[in-house]
Amino acid sequence: FYLEALQRALHEVPSGPSLEPEPPDFVFINDGHRLGIELTNFHLPPKPGELPHQEWQSLKEQIVVQAERLHAESGGLPLYVEVIFHERRRLRKKDIQPFARELADAILSYPIPEHFRESAIMIPWGHRPTWADGIQVHGSVNGVDKLWDADAGGWVAEITSEHILEVIRSIARREPLARTQCDELWLVIVNDNFSRAAQAESSIEALSASYEGPFERLIWLLPHVPRAIDLQLAQPAT
């Protein structure tokens, strides 16, 4: 998907068949020239002592999935449920079962709308678990359809040039091996806010900075637009 987005955004990326030597992810051969493209998905690094966002999101989703199952097993009606987790509440794997039980019980014990025509309700403080900032419940449209969802976080973090530089340094470790497969090597950093990575957006400073790295081209890719932004590579010292 990311390669196809890159090809739509940059017409100079070949559209023909490619090799996948890993590393790099793709190698295109044209008149004997071997172009290597290394793709990496940007993940905003967690703050010290915090879980990576994608792991935290996975725990939230597991809690909600288990709660939906427990709710159904207890005879609960099909519902549309949106659960907002407290941002400062640290989650652990051992929390999945007890938190799921608390969530299911909170919905089972509170008056909820039985049909889509009724207004959605927010389960108030004192009737919901302390780790939940909000639980919105809406009746099913047909008494069968249901959807329970964990929030994905409403804030958008800023990506700095230091964040991008850390990615370049990490991928640069693979560059010597990748060079054995290609004559020219591009690094494409994918900023996909529809993935399970933290919602993050590059700053103007990050997109205009100059970076050192062992690549002929450095590209910031927004795959769902799609848009490819060339980042400036510093000239090696002579």
PDB file of C-alpha atoms in Angstrom:
ATOM      1  CA  PHE A   1       0.000   0.000   0.000  1.00  0.00           C
ATOM      2  CA  TYR A   2       2.768   2.446   0.941  1.00  0.00           C
ATOM      3  CA  LEU A   3       4.745   1.684  -2.212  1.00  0.00           C
ATOM      4  CA  GLU A   4       1.657   2.302  -4.340  1.00  0.00           C
ATOM      5  CA  ALA A   5       1.048   5.595  -2.511  1.00  0.00           C
ATOM      6  CA  LEU A   6       4.668   6.598  -3.166  1.00  0.00           C
ATOM      7  CA  GLN A   7       4.302   5.729  -6.852  1.00  0.00           C
ATOM      8  CA  ARG A   8       1.168   7.888  -7.112  1.00  0.00           C
ATOM      9  CA  ALA A   9       2.886  10.797  -5.361  1.00  0.00           C
ATOM     10  CA  LEU A  10       6.197  10.550  -7.268  1.00  0.00           C
ATOM     11  CA  HIS A  11       6.049   9.664 -10.929  1.00  0.00           C
ATOM     12  CA  GLU A  12       9.795   8.961 -10.999  1.00  0.00           C
ATOM     13  CA  VAL A  13       9.269   5.872  -8.843  1.00  0.00           C
ATOM     14  CA  PRO A  14       9.171   2.894 -11.243  1.00  0.00           C
ATOM     15  CA  SER A  15       5.841   1.101 -11.547  1.00  0.00           C
ATOM     16  CA  GLY A  16       7.181  -2.179 -12.903  1.00  0.00           C
ATOM     17  CA  PRO A  17       8.106  -5.348 -11.022  1.00  0.00           C
ATOM     18  CA  SER A  18      10.562  -5.101  -8.154  1.00  0.00           C
ATOM     19  CA  LEU A  19      12.821  -7.309  -6.093  1.00  0.00           C
ATOM     20  CA  GLU A  20      12.334  -7.520  -2.331  1.00  0.00           C
ATOM     21  CA  PRO A  21      15.728  -8.445  -0.870  1.00  0.00           C
ATOM     22  CA  GLU A  22      15.047  -7.015   2.631  1.00  0.00           C
ATOM     23  CA  PRO A  23      17.006  -4.811   2.977  1.00  0.00           C
ATOM     24  CA  PRO A  24      16.072  -2.683   1.194  1.00  0.00           C
ATOM     25  CA  ASP A  25      12.345  -3.339   0.974  1.00  0.00           C
ATOM     26  CA  PHE A  26      12.220  -2.874  -2.808  1.00  0.00           C
ATOM     27  CA  VAL A  27      14.766  -2.780  -5.630  1.00  0.00           C
ATOM     28  CA  PHE A  28      13.861  -1.590  -9.129  1.00  0.00           C
ATOM     29  CA  ILE A  29      16.232  -2.394 -11.996  1.00  0.00           C
ATOM     30  CA  ASN A  30      16.278  -0.094 -15.029  1.00  0.00           C
ATOM     31  CA  ASP A  31      19.007  -0.323 -17.711  1.00  0.00           C
ATOM     32  CA  GLY A  32      21.300  -1.952 -15.189  1.00  0.00           C
ATOM     33  CA  HIS A  33      20.737   0.758 -12.544  1.00  0.00           C
ATOM     34  CA  ARG A  34      19.414  -0.610  -9.258  1.00  0.00           C
ATOM     35  CA  LEU A  35      17.227   1.758  -7.224  1.00  0.00           C
ATOM     36  CA  GLY A  36      16.627   0.652  -3.647  1.00  0.00           C
ATOM     37  CA  ILE A  37      13.706   1.951  -1.574  1.00  0.00           C
ATOM     38  CA  GLU A  38      13.555   1.407   2.174  1.00  0.00           C
ATOM     39  CA  LEU A  39      10.134   2.119   3.741  1.00  0.00           C
ATOM     40  CA  THR A  40       9.676   2.654   7.471  1.00  0.00           C
ATOM     41  CA  ASN A  41       6.542   3.634   9.397  1.00  0.00           C
ATOM     42  CA  PHE A  42       7.027   6.525  11.824  1.00  0.00           C
ATOM     43  CA  HIS A  43       6.034   5.768  15.421  1.00  0.00           C
ATOM     44  CA  LEU A  44       6.163   8.615  17.900  1.00  0.00           C
ATOM     45  CA  PRO A  45       8.500   7.434  20.683  1.00  0.00           C
ATOM     46  CA  PRO A  46       6.892   7.220  24.130  1.00  0.00           C
ATOM     47  CA  LYS A  47       7.906   9.438  27.009  1.00  0.00           C
ATOM     48  CA  PRO A  48      10.229   7.841  29.587  1.00  0.00           C
ATOM     49  CA  GLY A  49       8.357   5.202  31.591  1.00  0.00           C
ATOM     50  CA  GLU A  50       5.376   5.103  29.209  1.00  0.00           C
ATOM     51  CA  LEU A  51       4.217   2.312  26.893  1.00  0.00           C
ATOM     52  CA  PRO A  52       4.608   2.758  23.136  1.00  0.00           C
ATOM     53  CA  HIS A  53       1.325   4.175  21.837  1.00  0.00           C
ATOM     54  CA  GLN A  54       0.563   1.136  19.683  1.00  0.00           C
ATOM     55  CA  GLU A  55       0.934  -1.184  22.709  1.00  0.00           C
ATOM     56  CA  TRP A  56      -1.254   1.077  24.850  1.00  0.00           C
ATOM     57  CA  GLN A  57      -3.878   1.177  22.081  1.00  0.00           C
ATOM     58  CA  SER A  58      -3.804  -2.609  21.803  1.00  0.00           C
ATOM     59  CA  LEU A  59      -4.497  -2.972  25.545  1.00  0.00           C
ATOM     60  CA  LYS A  60      -7.455  -0.567  25.309  1.00  0.00           C
ATOM     61  CA  GLU A  61      -8.918  -2.489  22.387  1.00  0.00           C
ATOM     62  CA  GLN A  62      -8.514  -5.823  24.177  1.00  0.00           C
ATOM     63  CA  ILE A  63     -10.361  -4.457  27.214  1.00  0.00           C
ATOM     64  CA  VAL A  64     -13.267  -3.280  25.063  1.00  0.00           C
ATOM     65  CA  VAL A  65     -13.457  -6.539  23.083  1.00  0.00           C
ATOM     66  CA  GLN A  66     -13.556  -8.585  26.296  1.00  0.00           C
ATOM     67  CA  ALA A  67     -16.164  -6.254  27.812  1.00  0.00           C
ATOM     68  CA  GLU A  68     -18.423  -6.646  24.773  1.00  0.00           C
ATOM     69  CA  ARG A  69     -18.199 -10.437  25.086  1.00  0.00           C
ATOM     70  CA  LEU A  70     -18.984 -10.361  28.832  1.00  0.00           C
ATOM     71  CA  HIS A  71     -21.873  -7.957  28.233  1.00  0.00           C
ATOM     72  CA  ALA A  72     -23.391 -10.251  25.585  1.00  0.00           C
ATOM     73  CA  GLU A  73     -22.919 -13.360  27.742  1.00  0.00           C
ATOM     74  CA  SER A  74     -24.832 -11.597  30.529  1.00  0.00           C
ATOM     75  CA  GLY A  75     -27.789 -10.926  28.228  1.00  0.00           C
ATOM     76  CA  GLY A  76     -26.969  -7.328  27.342  1.00  0.00           C
ATOM     77  CA  LEU A  77     -28.627  -5.785  24.294  1.00  0.00           C
ATOM     78  CA  PRO A  78     -26.655  -5.016  21.115  1.00  0.00           C
ATOM     79  CA  LEU A  79     -25.265  -1.491  21.507  1.00  0.00           C
ATOM     80  CA  TYR A  80     -22.935   1.082  20.040  1.00  0.00           C
ATOM     81  CA  VAL A  81     -20.377   1.899  22.721  1.00  0.00           C
ATOM     82  CA  GLU A  82     -17.498   4.376  22.656  1.00  0.00           C
ATOM     83  CA  VAL A  83     -15.035   4.153  25.559  1.00  0.00           C
ATOM     84  CA  ILE A  84     -12.691   7.043  26.333  1.00  0.00           C
ATOM     85  CA  PHE A  85      -9.752   6.042  28.509  1.00  0.00           C
ATOM     86  CA  HIS A  86      -8.064   8.348  31.009  1.00  0.00           C
ATOM     87  CA  GLU A  87      -4.874   9.516  29.290  1.00  0.00           C
ATOM     88  CA  ARG A  88      -2.825   9.415  32.486  1.00  0.00           C
ATOM     89  CA  ARG A  89      -3.979   5.923  33.528  1.00  0.00           C
ATOM     90  CA  ARG A  90      -1.200   3.456  32.821  1.00  0.00           C
ATOM     91  CA  LEU A  91      -2.482   0.118  31.478  1.00  0.00           C
ATOM     92  CA  ARG A  92      -0.941  -3.329  31.946  1.00  0.00           C
ATOM     93  CA  LYS A  93      -1.801  -6.744  30.537  1.00  0.00           C
ATOM     94  CA  LYS A  94      -3.111  -7.880  33.920  1.00  0.00           C
ATOM     95  CA  ASP A  95      -5.718  -5.074  33.738  1.00  0.00           C
ATOM     96  CA  ILE A  96      -7.494  -6.528  30.691  1.00  0.00           C
ATOM     97  CA  GLN A  97      -9.861  -8.968  32.446  1.00  0.00           C
ATOM     98  CA  PRO A  98     -10.771  -6.877  35.547  1.00  0.00           C
ATOM     99  CA  PHE A  99     -11.224  -3.683  33.521  1.00  0.00           C
ATOM    100  CA  ALA A 100     -13.347  -5.529  30.972  1.00  0.00           C
ATOM    101  CA  ARG A 101     -15.546  -6.834  33.772  1.00  0.00           C
ATOM    102  CA  GLU A 102     -15.894  -3.334  35.252  1.00  0.00           C
ATOM    103  CA  LEU A 103     -16.835  -1.903  31.871  1.00  0.00           C
ATOM    104  CA  ALA A 104     -19.412  -4.599  31.146  1.00  0.00           C
ATOM    105  CA  ASP A 105     -20.935  -4.248  34.623  1.00  0.00           C
ATOM    106  CA  ALA A 106     -21.144  -0.454  34.324  1.00  0.00           C
ATOM    107  CA  ILE A 107     -23.201  -0.745  31.127  1.00  0.00           C
ATOM    108  CA  LEU A 108     -25.331  -3.632  32.417  1.00  0.00           C
ATOM    109  CA  SER A 109     -26.232  -1.760  35.623  1.00  0.00           C
ATOM    110  CA  TYR A 110     -27.098   1.639  34.130  1.00  0.00           C
ATOM    111  CA  PRO A 111     -30.284   2.555  32.197  1.00  0.00           C
ATOM    112  CA  ILE A 112     -29.272   2.582  28.547  1.00  0.00           C
ATOM    113  CA  PRO A 113     -31.151   3.381  25.306  1.00  0.00           C
ATOM    114  CA  GLU A 114     -32.740   0.272  23.816  1.00  0.00           C
ATOM    115  CA  HIS A 115     -33.213   1.642  20.283  1.00  0.00           C
ATOM    116  CA  PHE A 116     -31.350   3.888  17.897  1.00  0.00           C
ATOM    117  CA  ARG A 117     -34.220   6.434  17.969  1.00  0.00           C
ATOM    118  CA  GLU A 118     -33.488   7.132  21.643  1.00  0.00           C
ATOM    119  CA  SER A 119     -30.787   9.643  22.484  1.00  0.00           C
ATOM    120  CA  ALA A 120     -27.321   8.397  23.300  1.00  0.00           C
ATOM    121  CA  ILE A 121     -26.293   8.605  26.949  1.00  0.00           C
ATOM    122  CA  MET A 122     -23.001   9.199  28.727  1.00  0.00           C
ATOM    123  CA  ILE A 123     -22.611   7.024  31.806  1.00  0.00           C
ATOM    124  CA  PRO A 124     -21.912   9.570  34.568  1.00  0.00           C
ATOM    125  CA  TRP A 125     -19.053   9.738  37.016  1.00  0.00           C
ATOM    126  CA  GLY A 126     -19.681   7.390  39.935  1.00  0.00           C
ATOM    127  CA  HIS A 127     -21.353   4.841  37.688  1.00  0.00           C
ATOM    128  CA  ARG A 128     -18.356   4.187  35.436  1.00  0.00           C
ATOM    129  CA  PRO A 129     -14.864   2.833  36.236  1.00  0.00           C
ATOM    130  CA  THR A 130     -12.363   5.394  37.512  1.00  0.00           C
ATOM    131  CA  TRP A 131     -10.023   4.655  34.584  1.00  0.00           C
ATOM    132  CA  ALA A 132     -12.672   5.753  32.057  1.00  0.00           C
ATOM    133  CA  ASP A 133     -13.011   9.430  31.128  1.00  0.00           C
ATOM    134  CA  GLY A 134     -16.235   8.663  29.323  1.00  0.00           C
ATOM    135  CA  ILE A 135     -18.553   5.871  28.156  1.00  0.00           C
ATOM    136  CA  GLN A 136     -21.072   6.771  25.474  1.00  0.00           C
ATOM    137  CA  VAL A 137     -23.851   4.288  24.735  1.00  0.00           C
ATOM    138  CA  HIS A 138     -26.316   4.289  21.845  1.00  0.00           C
ATOM    139  CA  GLY A 139     -29.013   1.748  21.016  1.00  0.00           C
ATOM    140  CA  SER A 140     -28.678  -0.562  18.035  1.00  0.00           C
ATOM    141  CA  VAL A 141     -30.200   0.558  14.739  1.00  0.00           C
ATOM    142  CA  ASN A 142     -31.945  -2.801  14.245  1.00  0.00           C
ATOM    143  CA  GLY A 143     -31.572  -4.716  17.507  1.00  0.00           C
ATOM    144  CA  VAL A 144     -28.769  -6.840  16.023  1.00  0.00           C
ATOM    145  CA  ASP A 145     -25.997  -4.545  14.818  1.00  0.00           C
ATOM    146  CA  LYS A 146     -23.457  -3.489  17.455  1.00  0.00           C
ATOM    147  CA  LEU A 147     -20.057  -1.833  17.708  1.00  0.00           C
ATOM    148  CA  TRP A 148     -17.861  -1.313  20.741  1.00  0.00           C
ATOM    149  CA  ASP A 149     -14.882   0.957  20.203  1.00  0.00           C
ATOM    150  CA  ALA A 150     -11.915   2.258  22.186  1.00  0.00           C
ATOM    151  CA  ASP A 151     -10.846   5.834  21.585  1.00  0.00           C
ATOM    152  CA  ALA A 152      -7.657   6.360  19.607  1.00  0.00           C
ATOM    153  CA  GLY A 153      -6.683   9.584  21.368  1.00  0.00           C
ATOM    154  CA  GLY A 154      -7.860  13.027  20.345  1.00  0.00           C
ATOM    155  CA  TRP A 155      -4.607  14.955  20.524  1.00  0.00           C
ATOM    156  CA  VAL A 156      -2.047  15.287  17.761  1.00  0.00           C
ATOM    157  CA  ALA A 157       1.590  15.318  18.785  1.00  0.00           C
ATOM    158  CA  GLU A 158       4.203  17.389  16.980  1.00  0.00           C
ATOM    159  CA  ILE A 159       6.995  15.587  15.158  1.00  0.00           C
ATOM    160  CA  THR A 160      10.323  17.391  15.517  1.00  0.00           C
ATOM    161  CA  SER A 161      13.523  17.175  13.504  1.00  0.00           C
ATOM    162  CA  GLU A 162      15.078  15.170  16.355  1.00  0.00           C
ATOM    163  CA  HIS A 163      12.350  12.533  15.968  1.00  0.00           C
ATOM    164  CA  ILE A 164      13.123  12.238  12.253  1.00  0.00           C
ATOM    165  CA  LEU A 165      16.862  12.157  12.895  1.00  0.00           C
ATOM    166  CA  GLU A 166      16.398   9.221  15.277  1.00  0.00           C
ATOM    167  CA  VAL A 167      14.585   7.294  12.533  1.00  0.00           C
ATOM    168  CA  ILE A 168      17.388   8.051  10.056  1.00  0.00           C
ATOM    169  CA  ARG A 169      20.028   6.883  12.541  1.00  0.00           C
ATOM    170  CA  SER A 170      18.108   3.674  13.214  1.00  0.00           C
ATOM    171  CA  ILE A 171      17.643   2.759   9.545  1.00  0.00           C
ATOM    172  CA  ALA A 172      21.203   3.819   8.688  1.00  0.00           C
ATOM    173  CA  ARG A 173      22.433   0.716  10.522  1.00  0.00           C
ATOM    174  CA  ARG A 174      20.975  -1.381   7.687  1.00  0.00           C
ATOM    175  CA  GLU A 175      22.478   0.766   4.947  1.00  0.00           C
ATOM    176  CA  PRO A 176      25.736  -1.204   4.418  1.00  0.00           C
ATOM    177  CA  LEU A 177      23.786  -4.417   3.811  1.00  0.00           C
ATOM    178  CA  ALA A 178      21.208  -2.634   1.633  1.00  0.00           C
ATOM    179  CA  ARG A 179      24.036  -1.196  -0.496  1.00  0.00           C
ATOM    180  CA  THR A 180      25.000  -4.684  -1.588  1.00  0.00           C
ATOM    181  CA  GLN A 181      21.645  -4.842  -3.451  1.00  0.00           C
ATOM    182  CA  CYS A 182      21.436  -1.408  -5.080  1.00  0.00           C
ATOM    183  CA  ASP A 183      23.338   1.505  -6.601  1.00  0.00           C
ATOM    184  CA  GLU A 184      21.049   4.227  -5.249  1.00  0.00           C
ATOM    185  CA  LEU A 185      19.178   4.110  -1.937  1.00  0.00           C
ATOM    186  CA  TRP A 186      16.125   6.112  -0.843  1.00  0.00           C
ATOM    187  CA  LEU A 187      14.695   6.201   2.664  1.00  0.00           C
ATOM    188  CA  VAL A 188      10.932   6.806   2.795  1.00  0.00           C
ATOM    189  CA  ILE A 189       9.480   7.634   6.234  1.00  0.00           C
ATOM    190  CA  VAL A 190       5.716   7.034   6.333  1.00  0.00           C
ATOM    191  CA  ASN A 191       3.515   9.240   8.527  1.00  0.00           C
ATOM    192  CA  ASP A 192       0.301   7.154   8.632  1.00  0.00           C
ATOM    193  CA  ASN A 193      -2.234   8.482  11.114  1.00  0.00           C
ATOM    194  CA  PHE A 194      -4.634   5.666  10.248  1.00  0.00           C
ATOM    195  CA  SER A 195      -2.218   3.131  11.701  1.00  0.00           C
ATOM    196  CA  ARG A 196      -2.060   2.287  15.395  1.00  0.00           C
ATOM    197  CA  ALA A 197       0.757   4.772  15.859  1.00  0.00           C
ATOM    198  CA  ALA A 198       0.152   7.877  17.963  1.00  0.00           C
ATOM    199  CA  GLN A 199      -1.558  10.707  16.108  1.00  0.00           C
ATOM    200  CA  ALA A 200       1.341  12.933  15.076  1.00  0.00           C
ATOM    201  CA  GLU A 201       2.009  15.671  12.550  1.00  0.00           C
ATOM    202  CA  SER A 202       5.339  16.944  11.339  1.00  0.00           C
ATOM    203  CA  SER A 203       6.265  20.503  12.257  1.00  0.00           C
ATOM    204  CA  ILE A 204       7.411  23.092   9.706  1.00  0.00           C
ATOM    205  CA  GLU A 205      10.786  22.996  11.434  1.00  0.00           C
ATOM    206  CA  ALA A 206      11.069  19.230  10.912  1.00  0.00           C
ATOM    207  CA  LEU A 207      10.162  19.399   7.217  1.00  0.00           C
ATOM    208  CA  SER A 208      12.583  22.245   6.494  1.00  0.00           C
ATOM    209  CA  ALA A 209      15.556  20.942   8.495  1.00  0.00           C
ATOM    210  CA  SER A 210      18.677  19.433   6.932  1.00  0.00           C
ATOM    211  CA  TYR A 211      19.550  15.848   7.846  1.00  0.00           C
ATOM    212  CA  GLU A 212      22.687  13.767   7.655  1.00  0.00           C
ATOM    213  CA  GLY A 213      22.267  10.227   6.418  1.00  0.00           C
ATOM    214  CA  PRO A 214      23.754   7.671   4.018  1.00  0.00           C
ATOM    215  CA  PHE A 215      20.946   7.964   1.456  1.00  0.00           C
ATOM    216  CA  GLU A 216      20.635   9.616  -1.940  1.00  0.00           C
ATOM    217  CA  ARG A 217      17.099  10.731  -1.151  1.00  0.00           C
ATOM    218  CA  LEU A 218      15.044  11.180   2.012  1.00  0.00           C
ATOM    219  CA  ILE A 219      11.245  11.336   1.643  1.00  0.00           C
ATOM    220  CA  TRP A 220       8.411  12.034   4.106  1.00  0.00           C
ATOM    221  CA  LEU A 221       5.282  10.210   2.862  1.00  0.00           C
ATOM    222  CA  LEU A 222       1.663  10.992   3.764  1.00  0.00           C
ATOM    223  CA  PRO A 223       0.135   7.864   2.210  1.00  0.00           C
ATOM    224  CA  HIS A 224      -3.575   8.667   2.291  1.00  0.00           C
ATOM    225  CA  VAL A 225      -3.291  11.943   0.351  1.00  0.00           C
ATOM    226  CA  PRO A 226      -0.902  10.786  -1.117  1.00  0.00           C
ATOM    227  CA  ARG A 227       1.894  13.341  -0.771  1.00  0.00           C
ATOM    228  CA  ALA A 228       5.654  12.872  -0.840  1.00  0.00           C
ATOM    229  CA  ILE A 229       7.864  15.598   0.657  1.00  0.00           C
ATOM    230  CA  ASP A 230      11.573  15.615  -0.078  1.00  0.00           C
ATOM    231  CA  LEU A 231      13.588  16.307   3.060  1.00  0.00           C
ATOM    232  CA  GLN A 232      16.898  18.081   2.671  1.00  0.00           C
ATOM    233  CA  LEU A 233      19.995  15.944   2.996  1.00  0.00           C
ATOM    234  CA  ALA A 234      23.143  17.644   4.235  1.00  0.00           C
ATOM    235  CA  GLN A 235      26.106  17.406   1.905  1.00  0.00           C
ATOM    236  CA  PRO A 236      28.838  15.147   3.339  1.00  0.00           C
ATOM    237  CA  ALA A 237      31.909  16.938   4.604  1.00  0.00           C
ATOM    238  CA  THR A 238      34.915  16.966   2.258  1.00  0.00           C
TER     239      THR A 238
END
